[in-house]
Coordinates of C-alpha atoms in Angstrom, one line a residue:
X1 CA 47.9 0.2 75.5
X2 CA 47.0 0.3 71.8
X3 CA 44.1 2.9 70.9
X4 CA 40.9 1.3 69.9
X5 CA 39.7 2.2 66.3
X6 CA 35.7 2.5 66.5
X7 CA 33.7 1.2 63.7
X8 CA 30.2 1.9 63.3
X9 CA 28.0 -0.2 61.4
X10 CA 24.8 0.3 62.6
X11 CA 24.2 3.2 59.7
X12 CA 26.3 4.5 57.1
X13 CA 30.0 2.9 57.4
X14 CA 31.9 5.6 59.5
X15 CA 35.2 5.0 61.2
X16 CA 36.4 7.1 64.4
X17 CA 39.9 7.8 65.3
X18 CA 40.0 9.1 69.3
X19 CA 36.1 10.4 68.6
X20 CA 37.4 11.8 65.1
X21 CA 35.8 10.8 61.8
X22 CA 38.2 9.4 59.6
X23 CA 38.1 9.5 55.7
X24 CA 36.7 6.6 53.5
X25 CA 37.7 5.6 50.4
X26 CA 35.2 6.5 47.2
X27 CA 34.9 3.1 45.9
X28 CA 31.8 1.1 47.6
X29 CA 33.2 -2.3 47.5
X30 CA 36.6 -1.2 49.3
X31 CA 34.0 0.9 52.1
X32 CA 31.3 -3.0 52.1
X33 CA 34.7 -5.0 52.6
X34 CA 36.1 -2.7 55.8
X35 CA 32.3 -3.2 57.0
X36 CA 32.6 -6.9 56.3
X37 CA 35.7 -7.5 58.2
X38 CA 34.7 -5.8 61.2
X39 CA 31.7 -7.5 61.8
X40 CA 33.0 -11.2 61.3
X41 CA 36.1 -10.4 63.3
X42 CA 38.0 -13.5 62.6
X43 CA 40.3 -14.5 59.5
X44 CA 39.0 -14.9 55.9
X45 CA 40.3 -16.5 52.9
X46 CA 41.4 -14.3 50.2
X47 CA 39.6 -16.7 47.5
X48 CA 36.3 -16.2 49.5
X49 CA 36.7 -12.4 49.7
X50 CA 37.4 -12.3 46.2
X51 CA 34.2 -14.8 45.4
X52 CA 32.3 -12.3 47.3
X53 CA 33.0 -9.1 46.1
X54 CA 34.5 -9.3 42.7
X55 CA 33.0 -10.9 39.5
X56 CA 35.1 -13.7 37.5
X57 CA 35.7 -11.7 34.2
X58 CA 37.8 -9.0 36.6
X59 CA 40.9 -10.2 38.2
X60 CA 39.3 -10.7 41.7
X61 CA 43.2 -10.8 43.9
X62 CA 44.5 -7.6 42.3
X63 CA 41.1 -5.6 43.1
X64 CA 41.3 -7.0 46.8
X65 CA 45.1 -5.8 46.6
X66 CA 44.0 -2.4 46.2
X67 CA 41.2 -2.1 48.1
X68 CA 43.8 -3.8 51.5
X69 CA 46.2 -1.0 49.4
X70 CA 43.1 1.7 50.4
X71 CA 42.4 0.1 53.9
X72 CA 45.8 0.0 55.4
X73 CA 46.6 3.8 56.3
X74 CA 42.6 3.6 57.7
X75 CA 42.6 1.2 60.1
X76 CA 46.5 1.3 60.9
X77 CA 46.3 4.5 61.9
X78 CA 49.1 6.0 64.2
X79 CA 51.2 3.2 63.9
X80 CA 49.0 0.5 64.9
X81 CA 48.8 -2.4 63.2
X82 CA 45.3 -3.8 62.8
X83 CA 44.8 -4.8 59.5
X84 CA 46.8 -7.9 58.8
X85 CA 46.7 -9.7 55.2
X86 CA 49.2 -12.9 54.1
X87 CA 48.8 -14.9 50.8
X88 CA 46.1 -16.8 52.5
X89 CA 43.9 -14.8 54.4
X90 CA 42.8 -11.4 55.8
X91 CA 41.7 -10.1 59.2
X92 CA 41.2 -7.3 61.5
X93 CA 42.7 -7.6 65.0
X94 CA 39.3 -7.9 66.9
X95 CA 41.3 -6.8 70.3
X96 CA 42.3 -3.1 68.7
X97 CA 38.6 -2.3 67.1
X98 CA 35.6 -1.2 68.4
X99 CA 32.0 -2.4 66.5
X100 CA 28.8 -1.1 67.4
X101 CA 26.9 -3.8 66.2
X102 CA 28.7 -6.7 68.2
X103 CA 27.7 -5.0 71.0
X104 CA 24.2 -5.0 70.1
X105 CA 23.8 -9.1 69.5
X106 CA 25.5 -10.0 72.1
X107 CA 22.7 -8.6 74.3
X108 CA 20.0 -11.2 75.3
X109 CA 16.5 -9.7 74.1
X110 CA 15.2 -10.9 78.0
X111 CA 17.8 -8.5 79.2
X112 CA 15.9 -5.5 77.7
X113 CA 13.2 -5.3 80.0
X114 CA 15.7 -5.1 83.3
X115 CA 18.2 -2.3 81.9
X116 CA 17.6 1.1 83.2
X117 CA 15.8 3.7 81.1
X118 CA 18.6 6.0 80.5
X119 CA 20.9 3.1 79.3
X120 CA 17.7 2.1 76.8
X121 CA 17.6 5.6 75.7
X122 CA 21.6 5.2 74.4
X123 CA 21.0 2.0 73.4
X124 CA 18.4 3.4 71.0
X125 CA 20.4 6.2 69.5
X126 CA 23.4 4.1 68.4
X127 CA 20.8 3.3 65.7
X128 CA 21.9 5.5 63.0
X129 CA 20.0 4.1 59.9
X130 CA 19.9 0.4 58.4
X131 CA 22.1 -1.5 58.6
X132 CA 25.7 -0.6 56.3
X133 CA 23.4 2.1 54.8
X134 CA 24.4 2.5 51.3
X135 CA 26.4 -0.3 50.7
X136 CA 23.9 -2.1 49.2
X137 CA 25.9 -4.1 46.1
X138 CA 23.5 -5.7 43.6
X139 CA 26.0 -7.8 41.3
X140 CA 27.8 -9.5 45.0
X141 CA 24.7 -11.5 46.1
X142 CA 27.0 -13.5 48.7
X143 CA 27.7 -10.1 50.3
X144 CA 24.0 -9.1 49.7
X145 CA 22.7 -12.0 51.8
X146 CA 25.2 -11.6 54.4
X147 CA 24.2 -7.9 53.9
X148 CA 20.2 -8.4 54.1
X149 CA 20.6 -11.2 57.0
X150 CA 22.2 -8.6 59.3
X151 CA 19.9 -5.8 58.6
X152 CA 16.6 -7.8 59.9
X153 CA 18.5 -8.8 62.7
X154 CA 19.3 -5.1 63.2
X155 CA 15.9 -3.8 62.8
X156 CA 14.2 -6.3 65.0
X157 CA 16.8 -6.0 67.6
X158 CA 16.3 -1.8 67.5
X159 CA 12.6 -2.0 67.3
X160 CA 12.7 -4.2 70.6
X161 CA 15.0 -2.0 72.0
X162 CA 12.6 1.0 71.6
X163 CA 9.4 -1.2 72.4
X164 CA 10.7 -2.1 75.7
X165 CA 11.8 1.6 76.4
X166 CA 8.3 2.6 75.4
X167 CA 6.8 0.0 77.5
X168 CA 9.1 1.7 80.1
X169 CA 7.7 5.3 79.2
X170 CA 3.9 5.1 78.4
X171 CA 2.8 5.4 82.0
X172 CA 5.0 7.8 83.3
X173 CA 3.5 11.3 82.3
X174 CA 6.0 13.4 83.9
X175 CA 8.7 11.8 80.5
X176 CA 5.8 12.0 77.7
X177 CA 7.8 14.2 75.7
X178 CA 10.6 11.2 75.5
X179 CA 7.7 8.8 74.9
X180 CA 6.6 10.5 71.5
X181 CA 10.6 11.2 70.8
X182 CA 11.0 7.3 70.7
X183 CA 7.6 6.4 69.4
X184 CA 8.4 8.9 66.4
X185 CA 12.0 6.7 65.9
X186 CA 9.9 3.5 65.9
X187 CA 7.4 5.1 62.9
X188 CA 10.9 5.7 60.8
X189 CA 11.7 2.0 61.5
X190 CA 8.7 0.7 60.5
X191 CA 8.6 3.3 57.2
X192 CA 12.3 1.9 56.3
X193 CA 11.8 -1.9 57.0
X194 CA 12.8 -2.4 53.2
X195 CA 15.8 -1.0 51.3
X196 CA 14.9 1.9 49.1
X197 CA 14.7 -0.1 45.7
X198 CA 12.4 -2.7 47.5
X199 CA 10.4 -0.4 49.8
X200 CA 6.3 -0.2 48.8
X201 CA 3.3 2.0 50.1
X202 CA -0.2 0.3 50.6
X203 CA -1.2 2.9 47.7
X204 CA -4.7 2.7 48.4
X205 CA -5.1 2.6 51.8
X206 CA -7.8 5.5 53.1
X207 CA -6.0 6.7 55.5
X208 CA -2.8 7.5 53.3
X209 CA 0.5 6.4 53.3
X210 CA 1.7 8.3 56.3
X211 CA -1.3 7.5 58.5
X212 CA -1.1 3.5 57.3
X213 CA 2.7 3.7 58.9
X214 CA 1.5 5.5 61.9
X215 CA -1.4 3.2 62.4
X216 CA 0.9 0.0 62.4
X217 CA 3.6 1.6 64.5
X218 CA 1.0 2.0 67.3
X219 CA -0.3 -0.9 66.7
X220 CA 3.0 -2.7 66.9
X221 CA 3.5 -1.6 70.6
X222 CA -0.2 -2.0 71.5
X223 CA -1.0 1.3 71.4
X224 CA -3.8 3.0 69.2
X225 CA -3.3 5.9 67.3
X226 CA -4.3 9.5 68.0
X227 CA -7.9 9.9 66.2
X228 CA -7.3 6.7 64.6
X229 CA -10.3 4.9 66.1
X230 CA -8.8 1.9 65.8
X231 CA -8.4 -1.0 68.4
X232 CA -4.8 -1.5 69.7
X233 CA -3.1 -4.8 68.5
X234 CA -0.9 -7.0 70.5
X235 CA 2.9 -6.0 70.9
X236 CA 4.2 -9.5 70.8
X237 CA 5.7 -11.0 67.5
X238 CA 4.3 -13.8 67.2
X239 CA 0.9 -13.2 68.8
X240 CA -2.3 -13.8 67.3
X241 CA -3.3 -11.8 64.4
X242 CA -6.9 -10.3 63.5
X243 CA -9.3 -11.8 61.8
X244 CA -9.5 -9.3 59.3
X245 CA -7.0 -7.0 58.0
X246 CA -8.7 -3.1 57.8
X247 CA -7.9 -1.0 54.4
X248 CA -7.5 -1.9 50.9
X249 CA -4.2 -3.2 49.6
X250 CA -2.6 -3.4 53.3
X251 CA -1.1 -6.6 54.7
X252 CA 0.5 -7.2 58.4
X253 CA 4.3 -8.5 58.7
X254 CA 5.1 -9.9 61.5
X255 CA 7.7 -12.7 62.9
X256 CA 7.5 -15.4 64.8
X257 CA 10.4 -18.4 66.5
X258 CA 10.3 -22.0 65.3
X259 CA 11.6 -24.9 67.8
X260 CA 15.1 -24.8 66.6
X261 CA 15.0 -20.3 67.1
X262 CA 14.8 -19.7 63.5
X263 CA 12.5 -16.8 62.7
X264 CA 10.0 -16.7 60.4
X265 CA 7.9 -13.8 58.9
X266 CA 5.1 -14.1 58.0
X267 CA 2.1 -12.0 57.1
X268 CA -2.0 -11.5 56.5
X269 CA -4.3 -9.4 54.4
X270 CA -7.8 -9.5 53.4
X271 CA -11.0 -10.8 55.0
X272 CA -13.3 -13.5 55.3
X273 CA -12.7 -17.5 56.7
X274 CA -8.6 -17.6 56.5
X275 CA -6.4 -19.8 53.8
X276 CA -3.1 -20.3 54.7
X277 CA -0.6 -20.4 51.9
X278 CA 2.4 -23.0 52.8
X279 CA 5.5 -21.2 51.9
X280 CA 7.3 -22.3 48.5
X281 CA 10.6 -21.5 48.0
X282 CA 11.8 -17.8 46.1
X283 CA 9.0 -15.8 48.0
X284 CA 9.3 -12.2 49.7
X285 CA 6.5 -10.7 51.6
X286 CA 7.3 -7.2 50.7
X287 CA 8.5 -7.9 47.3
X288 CA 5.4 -10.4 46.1
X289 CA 3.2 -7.5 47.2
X290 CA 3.1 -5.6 44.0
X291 CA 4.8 -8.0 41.5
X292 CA 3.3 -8.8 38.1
X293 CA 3.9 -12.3 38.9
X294 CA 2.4 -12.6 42.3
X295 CA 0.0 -9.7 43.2
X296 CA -2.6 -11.4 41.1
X297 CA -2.8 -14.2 43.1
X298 CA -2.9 -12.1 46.4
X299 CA -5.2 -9.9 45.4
X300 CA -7.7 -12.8 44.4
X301 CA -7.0 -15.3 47.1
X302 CA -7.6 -12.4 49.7
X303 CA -11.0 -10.8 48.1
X304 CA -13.2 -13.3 49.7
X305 CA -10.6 -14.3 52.1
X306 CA -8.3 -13.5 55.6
X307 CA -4.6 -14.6 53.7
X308 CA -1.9 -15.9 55.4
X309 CA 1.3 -16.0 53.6
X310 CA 5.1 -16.8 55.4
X311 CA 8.4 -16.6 54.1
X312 CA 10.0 -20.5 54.4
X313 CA 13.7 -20.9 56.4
X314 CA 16.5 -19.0 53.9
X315 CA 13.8 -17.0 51.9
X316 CA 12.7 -13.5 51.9
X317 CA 12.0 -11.6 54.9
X318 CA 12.9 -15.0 57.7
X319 CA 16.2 -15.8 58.7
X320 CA 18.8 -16.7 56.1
X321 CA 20.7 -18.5 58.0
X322 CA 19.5 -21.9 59.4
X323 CA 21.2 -25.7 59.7
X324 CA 18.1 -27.4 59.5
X325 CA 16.4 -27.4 55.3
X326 CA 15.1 -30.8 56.0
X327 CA 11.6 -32.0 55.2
X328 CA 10.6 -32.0 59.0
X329 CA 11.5 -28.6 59.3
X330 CA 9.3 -27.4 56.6
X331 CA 6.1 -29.1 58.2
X332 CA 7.2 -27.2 61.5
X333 CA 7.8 -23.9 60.1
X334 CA 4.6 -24.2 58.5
X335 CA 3.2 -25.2 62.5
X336 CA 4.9 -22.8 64.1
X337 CA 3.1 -20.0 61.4
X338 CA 0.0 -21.2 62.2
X339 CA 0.2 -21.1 65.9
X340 CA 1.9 -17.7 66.1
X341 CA -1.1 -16.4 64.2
X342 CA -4.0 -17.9 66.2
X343 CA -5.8 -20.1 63.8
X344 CA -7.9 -23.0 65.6
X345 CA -9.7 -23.9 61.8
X346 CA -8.0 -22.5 58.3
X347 CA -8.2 -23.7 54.7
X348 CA -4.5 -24.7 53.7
X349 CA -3.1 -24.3 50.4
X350 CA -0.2 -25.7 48.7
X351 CA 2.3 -24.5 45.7
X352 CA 4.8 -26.1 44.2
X353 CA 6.7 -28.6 47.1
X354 CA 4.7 -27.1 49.7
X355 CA 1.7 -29.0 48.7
X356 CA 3.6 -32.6 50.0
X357 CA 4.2 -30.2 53.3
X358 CA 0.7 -29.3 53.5
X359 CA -0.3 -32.9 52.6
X360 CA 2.0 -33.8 55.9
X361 CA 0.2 -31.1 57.8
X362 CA -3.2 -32.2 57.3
X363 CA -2.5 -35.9 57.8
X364 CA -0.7 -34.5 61.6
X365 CA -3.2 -31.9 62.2
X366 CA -6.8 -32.7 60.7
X367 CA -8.7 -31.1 63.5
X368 CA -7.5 -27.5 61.9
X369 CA -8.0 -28.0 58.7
X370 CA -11.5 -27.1 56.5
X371 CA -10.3 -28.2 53.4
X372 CA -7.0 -29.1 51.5
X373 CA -5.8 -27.0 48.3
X374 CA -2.9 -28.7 46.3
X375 CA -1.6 -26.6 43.0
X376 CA 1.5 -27.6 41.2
X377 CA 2.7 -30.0 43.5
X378 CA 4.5 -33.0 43.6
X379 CA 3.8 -36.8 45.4
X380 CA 7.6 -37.5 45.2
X381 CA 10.9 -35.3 45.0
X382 CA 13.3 -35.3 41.6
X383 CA 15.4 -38.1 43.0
X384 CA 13.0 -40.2 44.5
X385 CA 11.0 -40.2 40.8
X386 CA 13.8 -42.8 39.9
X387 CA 14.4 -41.2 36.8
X388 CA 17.7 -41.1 35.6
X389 CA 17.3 -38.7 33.0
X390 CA 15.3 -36.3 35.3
X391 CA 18.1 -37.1 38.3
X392 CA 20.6 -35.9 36.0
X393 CA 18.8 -32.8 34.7
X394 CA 18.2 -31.7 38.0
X395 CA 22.3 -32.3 39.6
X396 CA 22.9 -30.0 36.4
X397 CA 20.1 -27.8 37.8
X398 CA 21.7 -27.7 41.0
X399 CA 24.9 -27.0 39.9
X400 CA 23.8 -23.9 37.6
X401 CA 21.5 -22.6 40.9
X402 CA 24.6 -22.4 43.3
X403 CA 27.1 -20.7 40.6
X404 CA 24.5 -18.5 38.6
X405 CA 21.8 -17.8 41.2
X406 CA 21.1 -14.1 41.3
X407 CA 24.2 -13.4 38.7
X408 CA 23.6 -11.2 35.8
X409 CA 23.7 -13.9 33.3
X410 CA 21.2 -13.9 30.4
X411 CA 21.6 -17.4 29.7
X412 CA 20.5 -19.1 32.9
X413 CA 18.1 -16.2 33.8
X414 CA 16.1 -17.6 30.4
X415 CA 16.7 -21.3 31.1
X416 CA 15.1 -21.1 34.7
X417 CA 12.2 -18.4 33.7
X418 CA 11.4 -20.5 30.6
X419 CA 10.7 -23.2 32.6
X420 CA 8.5 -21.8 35.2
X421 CA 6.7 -19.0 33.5
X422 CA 7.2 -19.7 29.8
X423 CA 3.9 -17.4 28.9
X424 CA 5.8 -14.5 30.6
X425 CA 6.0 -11.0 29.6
X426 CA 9.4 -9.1 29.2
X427 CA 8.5 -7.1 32.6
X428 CA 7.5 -10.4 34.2
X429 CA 10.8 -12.3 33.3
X430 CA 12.8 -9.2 34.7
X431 CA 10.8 -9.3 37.9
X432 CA 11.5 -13.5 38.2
X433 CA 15.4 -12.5 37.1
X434 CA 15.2 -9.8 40.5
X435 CA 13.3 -12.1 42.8
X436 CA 16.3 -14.6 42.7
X437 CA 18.6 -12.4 43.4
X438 CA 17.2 -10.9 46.5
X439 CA 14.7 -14.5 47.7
X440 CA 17.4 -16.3 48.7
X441 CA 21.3 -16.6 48.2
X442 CA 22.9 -19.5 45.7
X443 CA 24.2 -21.3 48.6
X444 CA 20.0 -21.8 50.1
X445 CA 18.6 -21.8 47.0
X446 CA 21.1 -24.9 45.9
X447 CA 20.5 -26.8 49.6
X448 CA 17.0 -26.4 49.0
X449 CA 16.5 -28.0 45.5
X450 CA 18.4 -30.9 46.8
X451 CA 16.1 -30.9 50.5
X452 CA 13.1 -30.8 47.6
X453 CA 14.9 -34.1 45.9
X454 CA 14.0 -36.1 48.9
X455 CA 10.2 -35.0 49.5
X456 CA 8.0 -38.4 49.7
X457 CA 4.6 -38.3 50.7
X458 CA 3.1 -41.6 48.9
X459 CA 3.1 -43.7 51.8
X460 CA 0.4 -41.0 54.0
X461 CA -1.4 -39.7 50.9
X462 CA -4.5 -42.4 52.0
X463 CA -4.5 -41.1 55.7
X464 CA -5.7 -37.9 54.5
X465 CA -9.2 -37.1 56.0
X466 CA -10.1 -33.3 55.1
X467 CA -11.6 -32.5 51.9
X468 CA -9.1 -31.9 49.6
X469 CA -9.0 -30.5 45.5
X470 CA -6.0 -31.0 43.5
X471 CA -4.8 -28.8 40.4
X472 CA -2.8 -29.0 38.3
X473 CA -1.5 -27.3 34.7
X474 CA -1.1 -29.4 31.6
X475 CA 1.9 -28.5 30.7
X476 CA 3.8 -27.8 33.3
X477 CA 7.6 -28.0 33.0
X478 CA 8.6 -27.8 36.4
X479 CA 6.5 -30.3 37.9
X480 CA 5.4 -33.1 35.8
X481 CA 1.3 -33.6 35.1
X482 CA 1.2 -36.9 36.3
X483 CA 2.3 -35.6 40.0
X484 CA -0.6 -33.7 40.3
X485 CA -2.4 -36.7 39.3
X486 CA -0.8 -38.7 41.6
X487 CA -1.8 -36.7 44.7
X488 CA -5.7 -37.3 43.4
X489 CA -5.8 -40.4 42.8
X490 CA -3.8 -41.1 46.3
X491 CA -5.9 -39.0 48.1
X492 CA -9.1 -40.6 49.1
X493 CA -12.1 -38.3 47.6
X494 CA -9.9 -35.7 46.1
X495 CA -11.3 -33.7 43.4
X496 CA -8.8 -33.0 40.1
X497 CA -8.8 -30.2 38.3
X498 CA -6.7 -30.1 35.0
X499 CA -5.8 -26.1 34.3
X500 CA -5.0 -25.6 30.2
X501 CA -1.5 -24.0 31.0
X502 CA 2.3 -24.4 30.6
X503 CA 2.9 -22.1 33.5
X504 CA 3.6 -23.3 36.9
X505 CA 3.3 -20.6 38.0
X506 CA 0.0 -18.8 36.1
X507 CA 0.1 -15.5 35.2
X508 CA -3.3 -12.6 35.5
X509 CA -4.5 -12.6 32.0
X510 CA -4.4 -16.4 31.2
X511 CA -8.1 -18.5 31.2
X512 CA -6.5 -21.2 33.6
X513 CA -5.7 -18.7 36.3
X514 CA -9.3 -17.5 36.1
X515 CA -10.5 -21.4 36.2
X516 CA -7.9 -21.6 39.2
X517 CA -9.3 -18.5 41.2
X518 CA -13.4 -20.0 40.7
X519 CA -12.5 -23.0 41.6
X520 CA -10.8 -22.3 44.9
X521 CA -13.4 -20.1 45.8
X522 CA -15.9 -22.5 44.7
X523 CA -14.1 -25.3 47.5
X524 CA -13.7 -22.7 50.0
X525 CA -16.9 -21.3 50.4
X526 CA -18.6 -25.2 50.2
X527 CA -15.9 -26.7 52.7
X528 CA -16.7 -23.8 55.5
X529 CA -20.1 -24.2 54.7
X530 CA -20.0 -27.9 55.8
X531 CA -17.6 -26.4 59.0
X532 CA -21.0 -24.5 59.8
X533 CA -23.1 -27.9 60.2
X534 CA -21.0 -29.6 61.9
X535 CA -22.9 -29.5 65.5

């Protein structure tokens, strides 16, 4: 019987030999493409491999010749033959190698809670770190979003792991000792959600940084902190969240399963009657946080308000990978949000295409709704305009998102900022340039321009019943004016505000965004004021 070779993922990349560590080559690609092929465990094409780990101006099949040339005496150790590589493809003989991490998802997350405690506890420890710790590759973003898709899953499956084995521990005194043991692993979790260059503090929380990650830890699990003071939250995922969100600058992530199981984050901060925000494609919930191009708009919309924020299907902090980009799903991701956090009435905002998903919303559900923000939106999608000019532009849009997406290349990084935030700073284009790279990978962010090509709300725009304001900026480039106008005129009642901007997306120190914040607080605070009346 052939050895098995162990490979262990779940951490930094080590390989075992018979329980003995064996060397790894320096080069990080060479280490990310061992890690790779283990985990997919099936064949792959040498032109994909070379797509997705070596830039055009190199010459892709001689650096994946040397780094098999690196591989071979690794993982073919003692005259085994596991690494096998012909003009076509490249594979690892699944049968002969051990992964750590195939063992983990196959294990059904019902299964957790009828495992015995000692077999929890190992589970638990063959979490080293994140996911390939270290192997993060910047300038690859096909191997990045592979990379990023498997390190959620990782962290939500270990978190569950040690939840259940807490849930197992916290009422037996006599094993207390293992209780804090595992509740301290779960704090580190939580502290190292977000790769290094991503990670952020809530830097003005009172209680300080360390407290804040202590405080949502127990809170996680239902617990409450030692001299915290605090109530305990709910340990489920997508239950309900508070109504108000306690410290400055402090939001809640949490995640929650649509119809088809495709998980969505999603998160709340602030206080006050709740405003949902319908999700809008290139968003992240940790990285949006303390951007110059988003934090503005946090901070103001959650001053006078509870806001609820969620990462749509592909983007962010939700699963990457999902069949579905149609239309309907986006209403139901934006349902499922909603019902995971416990909203019976909300204000619902729209940006961008989410407003003709939040238009959708509030013609299915009116009940919920208190009032009906629409900003930058549009009635109809780029190919249902019936433009031919604007058809065209946008196929050559599409083309450029799915080969240049996230790529270090100065030319489309201007094109696409230029368009959305023209009024930009240097610092604010370099943070738009970063958010494509890690928002969402070419492959989504090309299926979703097309899904957004489709959108067509004209024919329910009069079934609307909630009160609803439209705005929209003057010179948008992204989304014509006249959309916006369309949606108000459509709309029966609708309110239209015209903002004196060429941003669609408009930045802190700008009059319109200033006329923007007033007048959403303005509509707020009048529709919940009607929601009092109402016997």
């Amino acid at each position: 019987m052939v050895d098995q070779l162990t490979i262990e993922v779940l951490g930094e990349l080590n390989v075992r030999q018979q329980g003995r560590l064996v060397p790894l080559p320096q080069s990080k690609k060479t280490r990310a493409l061992l890690g790779y092929l283990a985990v997919i465990g099936r064949p792959q094409r040498r032109d994909h491999l070379c797509k997705m780990f070596w830039e055009v101006p190199d010459d892709p099949r001689a650096s994946l010749r040397w780094s098999l040339h690196k591989l071979r005496p690794i993982v073919n150790a003692e005259g085994h033959e596991r690494l096998h590589a012909d003009h076509n493809s490249v594979h690892l003989s699944p049968q002969t190698i051990s992964v750590d991490f195939k063992g983990m998802v196959s294990l059904p997350p019902a299964d957790l809670d009828v495992l015995d405690t000692e077999t929890l506890e190992s589970l638990a420890t063959t979490f080293r770190g994140e996911f390939l710790e270290g192997l993060c590759l910047p300038h690859c973003p096909n191997f990045e979003a592979w990379r990023l898709y498997h390190r959620d899953r990782a962290l939500r499956l270990h978190a569950a792991i040690l939840r259940a084995l807490i849930r197992r521990l916290r009422d037996s005194p006599e094993r207390m000792h293992v209780h804090s043991m595992v509740l301290d692993r779960l704090i580190e979790e939580i502290a190292d959600a977000d790769p290094p260059e991503q990670r952020k503090e809530p830097s003005t929380s009172a209680a300080g940084p360390v407290q804040f990650r202590r405080d949502t830890a127990y809170a996680s699990l239902g617990l409450s902190a030692p001299g915290s003071g605090s109530n305990s939250h709910t340990s489920e995922t997508d239950a309900p969240l508070p109504s108000a969100m306690s410290g400055k600058r402090s939001q809640d992530i949490r995640f929650c399963k649509t119809a088809d199981q495709v998980t969505i984050a999603y998160a709340a901060c602030g206080h006050g009657s709740p405003v949902v925000r319908a999700a809008h494609w290139m968003s992240h919930l940790q990285h949006d946080w303390e951007s110059p191009v988003w934090r503005h708009w946090i901070d103001a919309l959650s001053e006078k308000t509870m806001l609820v924020r969620y990462d749509e299907r592909c983007n962010g902090l939700s699963d990457w990978v999902a069949e579905d980009l149609s239309f309907s799903a986006m209403i139901a991701d934006l349902e499922s949000v909603v019902d995971a956090a416990g909203l019976d009435r909300f204000t619902l905002l729209g940006v961008s295409q989410s407003c003709a998903v939040s238009v959708a919303y509030a013609v299915r559900h009116p009940e919920r709704l208190s009032g009906l923000i629409l900003y930058g939106g549009f009635v109809k999608g780029w190919r249902k305009r019936s433009d031919s000019h604007e058809v065209a532009t946008h196929e050559a849009m599409t083309a450029l998102i799915r080969e240049g997406w996230g790529q270090n290349n100065p030319v489309f990084r201007h094109l696409f900022t230029a368009m959305f935030i023209p009024g930009a700073s240097q610092v604010q284009m370099d943070w738009f340039d970063e958010l494509q790279r890690i928002s969402v990978s070419p492959g989504n962010a090309g299926r979703l321009h097309e899904a957004f090509g489709e959108i067509d709300v004209s024919d329910v725009l009069s079934q609307v019943t909630v009160p609803t304001l439209v705005l929209h900026a003057r010179q948008d480039a992204v989304v014509p004016f006249q959309s916006g106008r369309e949606f108000a005129a459509g709309i029966p009642g609708a309110r239209f505000v015209d903002l004196d901007s060429a941003n669609h997306i408009l930045l802190a120190e700008e009059p319109a965004f200033r006329q923007f914040v007033r007048e959403v607080r303005r509509f707020v605070a009048e529709t919940a004021e009607v929601q009092v009346r109402v016997p």
